Coordinates of C-alpha atoms in Angstrom, one line a residue:
I1 CA 10.2 9.2 7.0
T2 CA 6.5 9.8 7.0
E3 CA 4.5 9.6 3.8
D4 CA 0.7 9.5 3.2
L5 CA -1.7 9.4 0.3
D6 CA -2.5 13.1 0.5
G7 CA 0.9 14.0 -0.8
N8 CA 2.6 14.7 2.5
Y9 CA 6.1 13.3 2.5
N10 CA 8.6 14.4 5.2
L11 CA 11.7 13.3 7.0
E12 CA 12.8 14.0 10.6
M13 CA 16.2 13.1 12.0
Q14 CA 18.3 13.8 15.0
Y15 CA 22.0 14.2 15.2
P16 CA 24.5 15.1 18.0
E17 CA 25.3 18.9 18.1
K18 CA 29.0 17.9 18.4
G19 CA 28.9 15.4 15.6
I20 CA 31.3 15.6 12.6
L21 CA 28.5 16.5 10.2
A22 CA 26.7 18.9 12.5
S23 CA 27.9 22.0 10.7
E24 CA 26.6 20.7 7.4
L25 CA 23.2 20.1 8.8
M26 CA 23.0 23.7 9.8
E27 CA 23.4 24.8 6.2
P28 CA 20.9 24.6 3.4
G29 CA 21.1 21.2 1.8
T30 CA 19.4 18.0 0.7
I31 CA 19.4 14.7 2.4
A32 CA 19.4 11.5 0.4
V33 CA 17.8 8.4 2.0
N34 CA 17.5 4.8 0.8
K35 CA 13.7 4.0 1.1
P36 CA 12.0 0.8 0.2
Y37 CA 9.0 0.4 -2.0
A38 CA 6.9 -2.6 -2.9
D39 CA 7.2 -3.9 -6.4
G40 CA 4.9 -6.9 -6.8
N41 CA 5.8 -9.4 -4.1
E42 CA 9.2 -8.0 -3.3
F43 CA 10.7 -4.8 -1.8
K44 CA 13.1 -2.7 -3.8
R45 CA 14.7 0.5 -2.7
E46 CA 15.8 3.8 -4.2
L47 CA 17.1 7.1 -3.1
A48 CA 14.6 9.7 -2.0
Y49 CA 15.7 13.3 -1.6
F50 CA 14.6 15.7 1.2
D51 CA 15.4 19.4 1.4
I52 CA 16.2 20.7 4.9
H53 CA 13.5 23.1 6.0
R54 CA 14.0 23.5 9.8
R55 CA 16.5 22.8 12.5
T56 CA 16.2 23.0 16.3
I57 CA 18.9 22.4 18.9
E58 CA 18.0 21.1 22.4
N59 CA 20.1 19.4 25.0
G60 CA 22.9 18.8 22.6
I61 CA 20.8 17.3 19.9
I62 CA 20.0 18.8 16.4
T63 CA 16.5 17.9 15.2
V64 CA 16.2 18.3 11.4
L65 CA 12.9 18.5 9.6
A66 CA 13.1 18.1 5.8
G67 CA 10.5 17.9 3.1
H68 CA 10.6 15.8 -0.1
V69 CA 12.0 17.7 -3.0
S70 CA 8.4 17.8 -4.5
Y71 CA 7.8 20.6 -1.9
R72 CA 9.9 22.8 -4.2
L73 CA 6.7 23.0 -6.3
A74 CA 5.1 24.8 -3.3
R75 CA 7.4 27.8 -4.2
I76 CA 6.3 27.9 -7.8
V77 CA 3.1 30.0 -8.4
C78 CA 0.5 29.3 -11.0
S79 CA -1.8 32.1 -11.9
R80 CA -4.9 30.1 -13.0
V81 CA -6.0 26.9 -14.8
P82 CA -8.4 27.6 -17.7
A83 CA -11.2 25.1 -18.1
T84 CA -10.0 21.7 -19.3
T85 CA -11.5 18.2 -19.3
S86 CA -8.6 15.9 -18.4
L87 CA -5.8 15.5 -15.9
S88 CA -3.1 15.7 -18.6
G89 CA -4.8 18.9 -19.7
V90 CA -4.5 20.4 -16.2
I91 CA -0.8 19.6 -16.1
G92 CA -0.3 21.4 -19.4
M93 CA -2.3 24.4 -18.3
I94 CA -0.3 24.7 -15.1
S95 CA 2.9 24.6 -17.1
G96 CA 1.7 27.4 -19.3
N97 CA 0.6 29.7 -16.4
I98 CA 3.6 29.7 -14.1
L99 CA 4.3 33.2 -12.6
P100 CA 6.4 34.9 -13.6
S101 CA 6.7 33.3 -17.0
N102 CA 10.5 33.4 -16.8
Y103 CA 10.4 31.2 -13.6
V104 CA 9.9 28.0 -15.4
R105 CA 13.3 26.4 -14.7
P106 CA 12.4 25.0 -11.2
W107 CA 9.3 23.4 -12.9
L108 CA 11.5 21.8 -15.5
E109 CA 13.4 20.0 -12.7
F110 CA 10.4 17.7 -12.4
T111 CA 8.7 15.1 -14.7
I112 CA 4.9 15.1 -14.1
T113 CA 3.2 12.1 -15.6
E114 CA -0.1 10.3 -15.6
S115 CA -0.6 6.5 -15.5
G116 CA -3.8 5.8 -17.4
T117 CA -6.4 8.4 -18.5
H118 CA -8.4 10.5 -16.1
T119 CA -11.2 12.8 -17.4
G120 CA -13.4 15.4 -15.8
D121 CA -14.0 19.2 -15.7
F122 CA -11.3 21.3 -14.0
A123 CA -11.0 25.1 -13.9
S124 CA -9.7 27.5 -11.4
A125 CA -9.0 31.2 -11.3
D126 CA -7.1 31.0 -8.0
V127 CA -3.5 32.0 -7.7
K128 CA -1.7 29.3 -5.7
S129 CA 1.3 27.1 -5.8
V130 CA 1.7 24.2 -8.2
R131 CA 1.8 21.8 -5.2
E132 CA -1.5 23.1 -4.0
Y133 CA -3.0 22.5 -7.5
F134 CA -1.8 19.0 -7.1
F135 CA -2.8 18.2 -3.5
D136 CA -5.0 20.9 -2.0
S137 CA -7.7 19.3 0.1
N138 CA -10.4 21.6 -1.3
Y139 CA -9.8 21.8 -5.0
S140 CA -6.9 20.0 -6.7
I141 CA -6.0 17.3 -9.2
R142 CA -6.1 14.7 -6.3
K143 CA -9.6 16.0 -5.2
V144 CA -11.2 16.3 -8.6
Y145 CA -9.8 13.2 -10.3
G146 CA -9.6 11.0 -7.2
V147 CA -6.0 10.0 -7.9
D148 CA -3.0 9.1 -5.8
A149 CA 0.6 10.1 -6.5
T150 CA 3.8 8.2 -6.5
F151 CA 7.2 9.8 -6.1
H152 CA 10.4 8.4 -7.7
G153 CA 13.3 10.8 -7.7
N154 CA 12.0 14.0 -9.4
T155 CA 9.2 12.2 -11.1
I156 CA 5.6 12.5 -9.9
T157 CA 3.1 10.1 -11.4
F158 CA -0.6 10.4 -10.8
V159 CA -2.3 6.9 -10.7
T160 CA -5.8 5.8 -10.3
Q161 CA -5.0 4.0 -7.1
R162 CA -1.6 3.5 -5.4
G163 CA -0.8 0.1 -3.9
E164 CA -2.6 -3.2 -4.3
D165 CA -4.2 -6.1 -2.4
R166 CA -1.3 -8.4 -1.7
G167 CA -3.4 -10.7 0.5
A168 CA -2.0 -9.3 3.8
E169 CA -4.1 -9.9 6.9
I170 CA -4.0 -8.6 10.5
R171 CA -5.7 -10.9 13.0
Y172 CA -5.4 -12.4 16.5
G173 CA -3.4 -15.6 16.6
K174 CA -1.4 -14.5 13.6
N175 CA 0.2 -11.0 14.0
L176 CA -2.3 -8.7 15.8
T177 CA -1.1 -8.2 19.4
G178 CA -3.7 -5.7 20.8
G179 CA -5.4 -2.4 20.4
T180 CA -8.1 0.0 21.6
I181 CA -11.1 1.4 19.7
E182 CA -12.8 4.8 20.0
K183 CA -15.9 6.0 18.2
D184 CA -16.4 9.7 17.7
E185 CA -19.9 10.9 16.6
S186 CA -19.3 14.6 17.5
E187 CA -19.0 15.8 13.9
T188 CA -21.5 13.5 12.1
C189 CA -24.5 14.8 10.2
S190 CA -27.2 13.3 8.1
S191 CA -27.9 16.4 6.1
I192 CA -26.1 19.5 4.8
F193 CA -27.2 23.0 3.9
P194 CA -25.1 23.9 0.9
Y195 CA -24.4 27.5 -0.2
W196 CA -22.2 29.4 -2.7
K197 CA -20.8 32.9 -2.4
G198 CA -18.9 35.0 -5.0
T199 CA -18.8 38.2 -7.0
V200 CA -20.8 38.8 -10.2
D201 CA -20.3 42.1 -12.1
G202 CA -18.6 43.5 -9.0
L203 CA -21.4 42.7 -6.7
A204 CA -21.3 40.2 -3.8
R205 CA -23.7 37.3 -4.5
M206 CA -24.8 34.3 -2.5
V207 CA -26.9 31.2 -3.6
L208 CA -28.6 29.3 -0.8
S209 CA -30.2 25.9 -1.2
D210 CA -34.0 25.9 -0.8
A211 CA -33.9 22.6 1.2
L212 CA -31.6 20.4 3.1
V213 CA -29.6 17.8 1.2
S214 CA -30.0 14.5 3.1
M215 CA -28.8 10.9 3.2
S216 CA -31.2 8.3 1.9
P217 CA -33.2 7.0 3.6
A218 CA -33.4 9.9 5.9
P219 CA -33.2 9.1 9.6
S220 CA -36.0 9.9 12.0
V221 CA -33.8 12.4 13.8
Q222 CA -31.7 14.6 11.4
S223 CA -28.6 16.7 12.1
A224 CA -27.3 19.2 9.7
S225 CA -24.2 21.2 8.9
A226 CA -23.8 24.2 6.6
I227 CA -21.1 23.8 4.0
D228 CA -19.6 26.3 1.6
F229 CA -19.4 24.9 -2.0
S230 CA -17.9 28.0 -3.6
E231 CA -14.7 26.2 -4.6
Y232 CA -16.7 23.7 -6.7
F233 CA -18.1 26.3 -9.1
Q234 CA -16.3 28.9 -11.3
T235 CA -19.5 30.8 -12.0
E236 CA -22.7 31.3 -10.0
P237 CA -24.6 28.0 -9.9
S238 CA -28.3 27.4 -9.9
R239 CA -29.9 26.0 -6.8
S240 CA -30.4 22.6 -8.6
Q241 CA -26.7 22.5 -9.5
L242 CA -25.7 23.4 -6.0
K243 CA -27.9 20.7 -4.5
A244 CA -26.6 18.1 -7.0
V245 CA -23.0 18.7 -6.1
A246 CA -23.9 18.7 -2.4
Q247 CA -25.7 15.4 -2.7
Q248 CA -22.7 13.8 -4.4
Y249 CA -20.4 15.2 -1.7
L250 CA -22.6 13.9 1.1
D251 CA -22.9 10.4 -0.5
E252 CA -19.2 10.1 -1.3
N253 CA -18.0 11.2 2.2
K254 CA -20.7 9.5 4.2
L255 CA -20.8 12.2 6.8
W256 CA -23.4 10.3 8.8
L257 CA -20.8 7.7 9.8
A258 CA -19.0 7.9 13.1
K259 CA -15.2 8.3 13.0
L260 CA -13.7 5.1 14.2
N261 CA -10.2 5.3 15.7
A262 CA -8.4 2.1 16.5
N263 CA -4.8 1.9 17.7
I264 CA -3.8 -1.6 16.6
T265 CA -0.4 -3.2 17.3
F266 CA 0.8 -6.0 15.1
S267 CA 3.9 -7.9 14.0
P268 CA 4.1 -8.1 10.2
E269 CA 5.0 -11.5 9.0
W270 CA 7.8 -10.4 6.6
Y271 CA 9.5 -13.7 6.2
Q272 CA 9.0 -17.5 6.3
G273 CA 12.6 -18.7 6.4
D274 CA 14.4 -16.5 3.8
T275 CA 11.3 -16.1 1.6
I276 CA 9.3 -13.0 1.6
K277 CA 5.9 -13.8 3.1
E278 CA 3.9 -10.6 3.5
I279 CA 4.3 -7.2 2.0
I280 CA 2.5 -4.1 3.2
D281 CA 3.2 -0.7 1.6
L282 CA 1.5 2.7 1.2
G283 CA -1.8 2.4 -0.6
D284 CA -2.1 -1.3 -0.1
T285 CA -5.4 -3.0 0.9
V286 CA -5.2 -5.2 4.0
K287 CA -7.9 -7.2 5.8
V288 CA -8.2 -6.6 9.5
F289 CA -9.9 -9.0 12.0
Y290 CA -10.4 -7.4 15.3
G291 CA -12.6 -8.2 18.3
D292 CA -14.9 -5.3 17.6
A293 CA -17.6 -6.0 14.9
D294 CA -16.9 -2.7 13.2
I295 CA -13.6 -4.1 11.8
A296 CA -14.2 -7.8 11.6
G297 CA -12.6 -8.8 8.3
E298 CA -12.9 -5.3 6.8
Q299 CA -10.8 -4.2 3.8
L300 CA -8.8 -1.1 4.7
R301 CA -6.2 0.9 2.9
V302 CA -2.8 1.9 4.2
V303 CA -3.1 5.7 4.1
Q304 CA 0.1 6.6 5.9
I305 CA 3.5 4.9 6.6
K306 CA 6.4 5.7 8.9
Y307 CA 9.7 4.2 8.0
D308 CA 12.9 4.2 10.1
A309 CA 15.7 4.6 7.5
L310 CA 18.6 3.9 9.9
L311 CA 17.1 0.7 11.3
E312 CA 15.5 -0.1 7.9
Q313 CA 12.2 -0.9 9.6
F314 CA 8.6 0.1 9.0
R315 CA 7.6 1.5 12.4
E316 CA 3.9 2.5 11.9
Y317 CA 1.1 2.1 9.5
T318 CA -2.2 4.1 9.5
L319 CA -5.2 2.3 7.9
G320 CA -8.3 4.0 6.9
E321 CA -11.3 4.2 4.6
L322 CA -13.5 7.3 4.3
Q323 CA -14.5 8.4 7.8
K324 CA -12.6 5.6 9.5
Q325 CA -9.0 5.9 10.6
Y326 CA -6.8 3.3 12.2
A327 CA -3.4 3.9 13.6
V328 CA -1.4 0.7 13.3
T329 CA 2.0 0.3 14.9
S330 CA 4.7 -2.4 14.1
R331 CA 6.0 -3.1 17.6
D332 CA 8.6 -5.8 17.1
G333 CA 10.9 -3.9 14.7
I334 CA 11.1 -6.8 12.2
S335 CA 12.9 -5.2 9.3
A336 CA 12.9 -5.8 5.6
T337 CA 16.6 -5.5 5.4
R338 CA 17.3 -8.9 3.8
Q339 CA 14.9 -8.3 1.0
I340 CA 15.8 -4.7 0.5
M341 CA 19.5 -5.5 0.3
A342 CA 18.9 -8.3 -2.3

């Protein structure tokens, strides 16, 4: 099972072509899997459901690819979202604009909730799927309100931030066993040239910034990229509005930072005797101490997890923050079986 903070949630499994259940896997169906989740300082588990999307057969092995049942929302179309000022308002607008209007039943299979209150302007005239309105990387509930999502059965809950800081650390002499670091500056820029394009009264229009939008303080040698901000406005913006949004985008995404990729291997310290010692789950904050100064004691979030449901082991974590990404693998296969089964 692979799950990340961007709403991607998939299962891959392999099964012998001559196995007893092989014929069932070749039919449309749903796979139920026991999956752990952190609740405070303990692991609990619950059934997660995945719809079979694809099957391939090679050398006597069936490989099944399945998506979490929330992908059913990718087959429900929403015509538009009129202007609203809250996340709960967006959910209500989506519910009222499903196409066709008599295709509401699949939507009713799900409970969409919000933990806390999230406000901000949201409006879209785009026709796209409900799941895109939730998780699209350009313009969505996740993008506008900066929220994460949790999945429990058919309930999707938008939260300010998934996970927590449970005090977990990864360091040499404790649980870090090695790794490599790569810095990539090929796509960095210190300035952006924003523009908007659209149609007004049937005529194609474009708004161009009258100056570069730059980081502060500006470096002696600048590099710039042109970025289309059409998705950020429902009507033609002024130049000042365009530059204001571009400045916020540049500051929040820190495009001048190099991408730092670190493949780190570690052995999570799950237990001390029979007592749970360290919990790491999706969205959690962990502190990493590595030989390179760039990640010496840095607080990073778990942005992706990979879990082996048969062995009941977390096999890989990906840590990241903004432009930085760290692929972290659990090598020793220590499982949380004792805690999960409790």
